[in-house]
Amino acid sequence: MCVGVVQRKLQSGPSADGKPGGVEKARLLGLTPKPTQTEALQQLAACLVWLGVFSFPLVFTAGDLYTKVFPRSWHEVEGKGTLCQRTVALSCGLLAVVVGQICVLTYQALRRGGYLGSLKAIQKEGARPYDYWEGVMTHIGQPEGILLLGAYLAVTMTLGLMPASYYSFEGGIQWHYVGMQLLSQDFLQCVMHRMEHKVHPWVYKQSHKPHHRFLNPRIFDAFNGSLADTVLMILVPLLCTSRLVHCNVWSYMAFGASYSSWLVLIHSEYHHPWDTFFDAIGFGTAADHQVHHKLFVYNYGHLFSYWDRLLGTYKSPSRVKQFNQWS
């Protein structure tokens, strides 16, 4: 009952004598007022970006829609299939990633426009000011980013360099394989990431250092680094993961779309509405990754904090004095 009274008082406006009220009083007392119904709905709507990220494989596997849309010669694949069938698999994979990126870019635009709740910068110095469309063009135009990833997919898929299962359209999305791919990719990426930092100063300078010029990154800085960095930290783990986890084309699409989108989202300059939940289950948050950009020697993992916790290199954003706290 006392808590309810306090919360009602906190939600009231400033008093007549100008003393702080509402959110400001909550801040001073160390309490957090409940979000309004509108804010709660906006935050829930923001979380739908994840449904959008997976939308391409979800839609085409629902009721086996792909069998009604694609000619049988496209999806009835034996072994690694023909060049035409491999090209279809590649095209679907690229479209899945593109749809995921469009959803993330739309999410960022809506957030900046104030349509998905209030924004809270991760770092106390605030988010870097920038033009949204400049950020979009920088993001999609990085040769070491989406273009290099697309080239990797084109070569490995069309030349038949992937395991045969990756060309199969049967079975729908195998979610356990998607999870295994994300775990494998992030573990290997964490290892490569730490090696780039620690093996030799020359290696760091030639590969990862260009990405670390962003001490207060924005969401569009995810793939802004160097060709060597992308090859070592993303492509090598991708190739290894494809050998460790054998799945069908729909699972590979779901993995690719979620992985590429998640890498972008963890570079956000703002806290995400799902951060509290992600942090509780060991999923990587934007604040976790901002710790790495700010301090360099912590949080080498990207999608998960498990590896850093095991290695003793995890640092909670709540322990970084330059950061605002998310609650």
Tab-separated table of C-alpha atoms in Angstrom:
chain	number	residue	atom	x	y	z
A	1	MET	CA	0.000	0.000	0.000
A	2	CYS	CA	2.831	2.407	0.893
A	3	VAL	CA	4.559	1.625	-2.409
A	4	GLY	CA	1.356	2.441	-4.281
A	5	VAL	CA	1.081	5.799	-2.510
A	6	VAL	CA	4.686	6.654	-3.353
A	7	GLN	CA	4.186	5.689	-6.995
A	8	ARG	CA	1.036	7.804	-7.271
A	9	LYS	CA	2.885	10.773	-5.809
A	10	LEU	CA	5.819	10.245	-8.139
A	11	GLN	CA	3.530	10.329	-11.141
A	12	SER	CA	2.147	13.710	-10.137
A	13	GLY	CA	3.479	16.904	-11.682
A	14	PRO	CA	5.651	19.607	-10.056
A	15	SER	CA	4.306	21.247	-6.949
A	16	ALA	CA	3.155	24.866	-6.879
A	17	ASP	CA	6.381	25.980	-5.197
A	18	GLY	CA	8.465	24.589	-8.058
A	19	LYS	CA	9.810	21.577	-6.194
A	20	PRO	CA	10.565	18.560	-8.352
A	21	GLY	CA	7.804	16.086	-9.030
A	22	GLY	CA	7.162	13.020	-11.152
A	23	VAL	CA	10.188	11.626	-12.932
A	24	GLU	CA	12.597	14.111	-11.323
A	25	LYS	CA	11.471	13.144	-7.829
A	26	ALA	CA	11.835	9.479	-8.747
A	27	ARG	CA	15.396	10.128	-9.853
A	28	LEU	CA	16.248	11.928	-6.624
A	29	LEU	CA	14.747	9.149	-4.485
A	30	GLY	CA	16.382	6.393	-6.485
A	31	LEU	CA	12.985	5.013	-7.534
A	32	THR	CA	11.592	4.331	-10.984
A	33	PRO	CA	8.007	5.375	-11.756
A	34	LYS	CA	5.859	2.927	-13.647
A	35	PRO	CA	5.667	3.639	-17.379
A	36	THR	CA	2.356	4.979	-18.588
A	37	GLN	CA	0.079	2.703	-20.578
A	38	THR	CA	1.108	4.489	-23.774
A	39	GLU	CA	4.800	4.065	-23.016
A	40	ALA	CA	4.303	0.371	-22.193
A	41	LEU	CA	2.502	-0.192	-25.512
A	42	GLN	CA	5.234	1.693	-27.380
A	43	GLN	CA	7.933	-0.458	-25.775
A	44	LEU	CA	5.994	-3.612	-26.632
A	45	ALA	CA	5.661	-2.425	-30.224
A	46	ALA	CA	9.423	-1.800	-30.330
A	47	CYS	CA	10.064	-5.446	-29.420
A	48	LEU	CA	8.172	-6.512	-32.549
A	49	VAL	CA	11.323	-5.668	-34.505
A	50	TRP	CA	12.479	-9.199	-33.661
A	51	LEU	CA	9.408	-10.688	-35.323
A	52	GLY	CA	10.232	-8.592	-38.370
A	53	VAL	CA	13.821	-9.821	-38.373
A	54	PHE	CA	12.615	-13.415	-38.713
A	55	SER	CA	9.666	-12.560	-40.980
A	56	PHE	CA	11.018	-13.804	-44.326
A	57	PRO	CA	11.644	-17.443	-43.324
A	58	LEU	CA	8.587	-17.402	-41.038
A	59	VAL	CA	6.241	-16.316	-43.816
A	60	PHE	CA	7.563	-18.684	-46.476
A	61	THR	CA	7.561	-21.738	-44.208
A	62	ALA	CA	4.077	-21.062	-42.783
A	63	GLY	CA	1.863	-23.717	-44.321
A	64	ASP	CA	4.759	-24.561	-46.665
A	65	LEU	CA	3.977	-21.398	-48.630
A	66	TYR	CA	7.218	-21.738	-50.570
A	67	THR	CA	5.893	-24.913	-52.248
A	68	LYS	CA	2.985	-22.872	-53.620
A	69	VAL	CA	5.099	-19.896	-54.687
A	70	PHE	CA	8.227	-21.607	-56.043
A	71	PRO	CA	8.242	-24.102	-58.942
A	72	ARG	CA	9.024	-27.634	-57.771
A	73	SER	CA	12.280	-27.536	-59.717
A	74	TRP	CA	13.480	-24.773	-57.384
A	75	HIS	CA	12.949	-26.426	-54.004
A	76	GLU	CA	13.109	-30.184	-54.625
A	77	VAL	CA	16.862	-30.446	-54.229
A	78	GLU	CA	19.042	-33.547	-54.316
A	79	GLY	CA	22.435	-33.200	-52.648
A	80	LYS	CA	23.749	-29.705	-53.285
A	81	GLY	CA	21.412	-29.243	-56.234
A	82	THR	CA	21.973	-27.487	-59.534
A	83	LEU	CA	23.456	-24.028	-59.985
A	84	CYS	CA	19.912	-22.696	-60.452
A	85	GLN	CA	18.734	-24.268	-57.182
A	86	ARG	CA	21.767	-22.991	-55.318
A	87	THR	CA	21.101	-19.522	-56.702
A	88	VAL	CA	17.518	-19.703	-55.420
A	89	ALA	CA	18.783	-20.676	-51.967
A	90	LEU	CA	21.291	-17.803	-52.061
A	91	SER	CA	18.663	-15.291	-53.189
A	92	CYS	CA	16.306	-16.302	-50.392
A	93	GLY	CA	19.112	-15.999	-47.856
A	94	LEU	CA	20.097	-12.538	-49.049
A	95	LEU	CA	16.466	-11.401	-49.031
A	96	ALA	CA	16.049	-12.680	-45.467
A	97	VAL	CA	19.042	-10.587	-44.353
A	98	VAL	CA	17.838	-7.526	-46.271
A	99	VAL	CA	14.360	-7.776	-44.719
A	100	GLY	CA	15.957	-8.031	-41.280
A	101	GLN	CA	18.083	-4.947	-41.926
A	102	ILE	CA	15.076	-2.986	-43.197
A	103	CYS	CA	13.213	-3.845	-39.995
A	104	VAL	CA	16.146	-2.659	-37.853
A	105	LEU	CA	16.529	0.584	-39.832
A	106	THR	CA	12.782	1.233	-39.589
A	107	TYR	CA	12.893	0.541	-35.854
A	108	GLN	CA	15.703	3.078	-35.446
A	109	ALA	CA	13.838	5.698	-37.473
A	110	LEU	CA	10.664	5.251	-35.424
A	111	ARG	CA	12.598	5.442	-32.176
A	112	ARG	CA	14.361	8.643	-33.165
A	113	GLY	CA	10.996	10.044	-34.192
A	114	GLY	CA	9.584	9.383	-30.713
A	115	TYR	CA	7.058	6.776	-31.873
A	116	LEU	CA	8.405	3.881	-29.778
A	117	GLY	CA	8.761	5.485	-26.383
A	118	SER	CA	11.348	7.758	-24.859
A	119	LEU	CA	15.044	7.390	-25.617
A	120	LYS	CA	17.739	6.971	-23.003
A	121	ALA	CA	21.339	7.292	-24.122
A	122	ILE	CA	23.654	4.575	-22.817
A	123	GLN	CA	26.530	6.939	-22.114
A	124	LYS	CA	26.124	9.971	-19.889
A	125	GLU	CA	27.732	12.217	-22.469
A	126	GLY	CA	24.721	11.508	-24.653
A	127	ALA	CA	24.320	10.032	-28.129
A	128	ARG	CA	26.400	11.457	-30.957
A	129	PRO	CA	24.336	13.809	-33.117
A	130	TYR	CA	23.982	12.674	-36.735
A	131	ASP	CA	21.655	12.744	-39.704
A	132	TYR	CA	19.608	9.548	-39.987
A	133	TRP	CA	19.922	9.183	-43.751
A	134	GLU	CA	23.661	9.807	-43.626
A	135	GLY	CA	23.842	6.971	-41.122
A	136	VAL	CA	21.799	4.669	-43.356
A	137	MET	CA	23.967	5.363	-46.389
A	138	THR	CA	27.136	4.855	-44.351
A	139	HIS	CA	25.774	1.579	-43.025
A	140	ILE	CA	24.784	0.029	-46.341
A	141	GLY	CA	27.772	1.431	-48.230
A	142	GLN	CA	30.546	-0.061	-46.097
A	143	PRO	CA	32.549	-2.470	-48.331
A	144	GLU	CA	33.717	-4.370	-45.241
A	145	GLY	CA	30.141	-4.777	-44.033
A	146	ILE	CA	27.044	-6.012	-45.811
A	147	LEU	CA	28.797	-6.028	-49.209
A	148	LEU	CA	31.569	-8.369	-48.020
A	149	LEU	CA	29.081	-10.599	-46.202
A	150	GLY	CA	26.985	-10.773	-49.367
A	151	ALA	CA	30.047	-11.734	-51.395
A	152	TYR	CA	30.894	-14.487	-48.889
A	153	LEU	CA	27.379	-15.909	-49.139
A	154	ALA	CA	27.392	-15.707	-52.939
A	155	VAL	CA	30.668	-17.587	-53.277
A	156	THR	CA	30.027	-20.274	-50.675
A	157	MET	CA	26.433	-20.987	-51.735
A	158	THR	CA	26.658	-20.883	-55.533
A	159	LEU	CA	29.925	-22.818	-55.724
A	160	GLY	CA	28.526	-25.561	-53.529
A	161	LEU	CA	31.051	-25.006	-50.733
A	162	MET	CA	28.488	-25.414	-47.945
A	163	PRO	CA	27.390	-28.797	-46.520
A	164	ALA	CA	24.566	-30.371	-48.537
A	165	SER	CA	21.971	-29.754	-45.809
A	166	TYR	CA	22.256	-25.986	-46.353
A	167	TYR	CA	20.635	-26.367	-49.773
A	168	SER	CA	17.615	-28.326	-48.543
A	169	PHE	CA	14.237	-26.581	-48.319
A	170	GLU	CA	12.612	-29.405	-46.337
A	171	GLY	CA	11.743	-29.218	-42.654
A	172	GLY	CA	10.971	-25.550	-42.012
A	173	ILE	CA	12.923	-23.508	-39.457
A	174	GLN	CA	14.807	-25.790	-37.068
A	175	TRP	CA	15.051	-23.453	-34.093
A	176	HIS	CA	17.463	-25.598	-32.100
A	177	TYR	CA	19.921	-25.365	-34.993
A	178	VAL	CA	19.430	-21.602	-35.173
A	179	GLY	CA	20.346	-21.365	-31.490
A	180	MET	CA	23.359	-23.650	-31.970
A	181	GLN	CA	24.589	-21.503	-34.860
A	182	LEU	CA	24.252	-18.293	-32.838
A	183	LEU	CA	26.118	-19.820	-29.887
A	184	SER	CA	28.868	-21.271	-32.084
A	185	GLN	CA	29.272	-18.079	-34.094
A	186	ASP	CA	29.445	-15.874	-31.024
A	187	PHE	CA	31.904	-18.146	-29.207
A	188	LEU	CA	34.259	-18.283	-32.195
A	189	GLN	CA	33.822	-14.560	-32.794
A	190	CYS	CA	34.658	-13.894	-29.136
A	191	VAL	CA	37.862	-15.943	-29.490
A	192	MET	CA	38.875	-14.148	-32.681
A	193	HIS	CA	37.960	-10.792	-31.163
A	194	ARG	CA	40.198	-11.359	-28.161
A	195	MET	CA	43.022	-12.609	-30.392
A	196	GLU	CA	42.853	-9.448	-32.489
A	197	HIS	CA	43.276	-7.448	-29.292
A	198	LYS	CA	45.973	-9.586	-27.692
A	199	VAL	CA	48.111	-11.453	-30.263
A	200	HIS	CA	50.237	-8.518	-31.391
A	201	PRO	CA	49.860	-4.714	-31.623
A	202	TRP	CA	50.414	-4.906	-35.396
A	203	VAL	CA	47.534	-7.362	-35.791
A	204	TYR	CA	45.262	-5.110	-33.733
A	205	LYS	CA	46.275	-2.016	-35.692
A	206	GLN	CA	45.649	-3.671	-39.062
A	207	SER	CA	42.353	-5.325	-38.145
A	208	HIS	CA	40.242	-4.159	-35.219
A	209	LYS	CA	41.647	-0.764	-34.271
A	210	PRO	CA	39.740	1.147	-37.003
A	211	HIS	CA	36.466	-0.016	-35.433
A	212	HIS	CA	37.590	1.158	-31.995
A	213	ARG	CA	37.772	4.774	-33.064
A	214	PHE	CA	34.111	4.800	-32.007
A	215	LEU	CA	34.247	5.257	-28.232
A	216	ASN	CA	30.562	6.169	-28.192
A	217	PRO	CA	29.203	4.170	-31.146
A	218	ARG	CA	25.921	4.656	-32.932
A	219	ILE	CA	23.806	1.885	-34.395
A	220	PHE	CA	25.214	2.477	-37.887
A	221	ASP	CA	28.816	1.801	-36.803
A	222	ALA	CA	28.322	-1.972	-36.565
A	223	PHE	CA	30.158	-2.846	-39.791
A	224	ASN	CA	32.369	0.227	-39.954
A	225	GLY	CA	35.885	-1.127	-39.468
A	226	SER	CA	38.282	-2.871	-41.830
A	227	LEU	CA	38.246	-5.736	-44.311
A	228	ALA	CA	40.689	-7.696	-42.155
A	229	ASP	CA	38.442	-7.278	-39.119
A	230	THR	CA	35.388	-8.630	-40.962
A	231	VAL	CA	37.327	-11.571	-42.377
A	232	LEU	CA	38.882	-12.566	-39.060
A	233	MET	CA	36.021	-11.889	-36.701
A	234	ILE	CA	32.966	-12.687	-38.848
A	235	LEU	CA	33.784	-14.730	-41.958
A	236	VAL	CA	36.184	-17.217	-40.340
A	237	PRO	CA	33.678	-18.001	-37.538
A	238	LEU	CA	30.878	-18.257	-40.135
A	239	LEU	CA	32.830	-20.821	-42.141
A	240	CYS	CA	33.684	-22.833	-39.029
A	241	THR	CA	30.105	-22.712	-37.754
A	242	SER	CA	28.804	-24.070	-41.073
A	243	ARG	CA	31.049	-27.098	-40.557
A	244	LEU	CA	29.963	-27.603	-36.963
A	245	VAL	CA	26.204	-27.139	-37.348
A	246	HIS	CA	24.407	-28.707	-40.320
A	247	CYS	CA	20.949	-27.277	-40.924
A	248	ASN	CA	18.559	-26.566	-43.789
A	249	VAL	CA	18.283	-23.368	-45.780
A	250	TRP	CA	15.418	-21.906	-43.700
A	251	SER	CA	17.376	-22.303	-40.467
A	252	TYR	CA	20.409	-20.724	-42.119
A	253	MET	CA	18.220	-17.797	-43.202
A	254	ALA	CA	16.838	-17.336	-39.676
A	255	PHE	CA	20.369	-17.447	-38.286
A	256	GLY	CA	21.752	-15.018	-40.872
A	257	ALA	CA	18.925	-12.525	-40.475
A	258	SER	CA	19.046	-12.560	-36.669
A	259	TYR	CA	22.844	-12.544	-36.437
A	260	SER	CA	23.340	-9.601	-38.793
A	261	SER	CA	20.500	-7.639	-37.181
A	262	TRP	CA	21.706	-8.342	-33.657
A	263	LEU	CA	25.193	-7.084	-34.511
A	264	VAL	CA	23.642	-3.805	-35.598
A	265	LEU	CA	21.338	-3.525	-32.580
A	266	ILE	CA	24.149	-3.995	-30.023
A	267	HIS	CA	25.875	-0.925	-31.450
A	268	SER	CA	22.888	1.234	-30.573
A	269	GLU	CA	23.535	4.496	-28.785
A	270	TYR	CA	20.303	4.022	-26.831
A	271	HIS	CA	19.042	1.352	-24.462
A	272	HIS	CA	16.542	-1.078	-26.000
A	273	PRO	CA	13.208	-1.959	-24.320
A	274	TRP	CA	14.245	-5.632	-24.078
A	275	ASP	CA	17.599	-4.967	-22.386
A	276	THR	CA	16.500	-5.921	-18.870
A	277	PHE	CA	15.210	-9.298	-20.073
A	278	PHE	CA	18.237	-9.951	-22.272
A	279	ASP	CA	20.614	-9.107	-19.439
A	280	ALA	CA	18.811	-11.492	-17.081
A	281	ILE	CA	19.298	-14.473	-19.419
A	282	GLY	CA	22.831	-13.644	-20.542
A	283	PHE	CA	22.018	-12.245	-23.968
A	284	GLY	CA	24.199	-9.384	-25.174
A	285	THR	CA	22.838	-5.851	-24.931
A	286	ALA	CA	23.881	-2.574	-26.503
A	287	ALA	CA	25.157	-1.414	-23.107
A	288	ASP	CA	27.321	-4.539	-22.787
A	289	HIS	CA	28.960	-3.791	-26.108
A	290	GLN	CA	29.350	-0.104	-25.345
A	291	VAL	CA	31.420	-1.186	-22.333
A	292	HIS	CA	33.847	-2.816	-24.758
A	293	HIS	CA	34.026	0.266	-26.980
A	294	LYS	CA	34.622	2.499	-23.974
A	295	LEU	CA	37.071	0.369	-21.975
A	296	PHE	CA	38.506	-2.025	-24.617
A	297	VAL	CA	39.425	-4.888	-22.243
A	298	TYR	CA	35.998	-6.250	-21.309
A	299	ASN	CA	33.005	-7.872	-23.027
A	300	TYR	CA	34.565	-9.502	-26.077
A	301	GLY	CA	31.383	-11.455	-26.779
A	302	HIS	CA	28.667	-9.876	-28.884
A	303	LEU	CA	25.441	-11.887	-28.740
A	304	PHE	CA	25.954	-13.536	-25.359
A	305	SER	CA	27.793	-12.685	-22.137
A	306	TYR	CA	28.442	-16.345	-21.224
A	307	TRP	CA	31.973	-16.514	-22.607
A	308	ASP	CA	33.127	-13.342	-20.884
A	309	ARG	CA	31.625	-14.486	-17.597
A	310	LEU	CA	33.519	-17.777	-17.898
A	311	LEU	CA	36.775	-16.044	-18.842
A	312	GLY	CA	36.475	-13.319	-16.216
A	313	THR	CA	36.321	-10.537	-18.799
A	314	TYR	CA	32.697	-9.494	-18.291
A	315	LYS	CA	31.964	-6.054	-16.861
A	316	SER	CA	28.404	-5.015	-16.170
A	317	PRO	CA	27.366	-1.626	-17.600
A	318	SER	CA	26.012	-0.808	-14.142
A	319	ARG	CA	29.618	-0.687	-12.913
A	320	VAL	CA	30.755	1.857	-15.491
A	321	LYS	CA	30.494	5.364	-14.079
A	322	GLN	CA	30.290	6.983	-17.527
A	323	PHE	CA	27.046	5.114	-18.301
A	324	ASN	CA	23.413	5.859	-17.586
A	325	GLN	CA	21.606	2.947	-15.954
A	326	TRP	CA	18.685	1.171	-17.585
A	327	SER	CA	15.863	0.005	-15.363
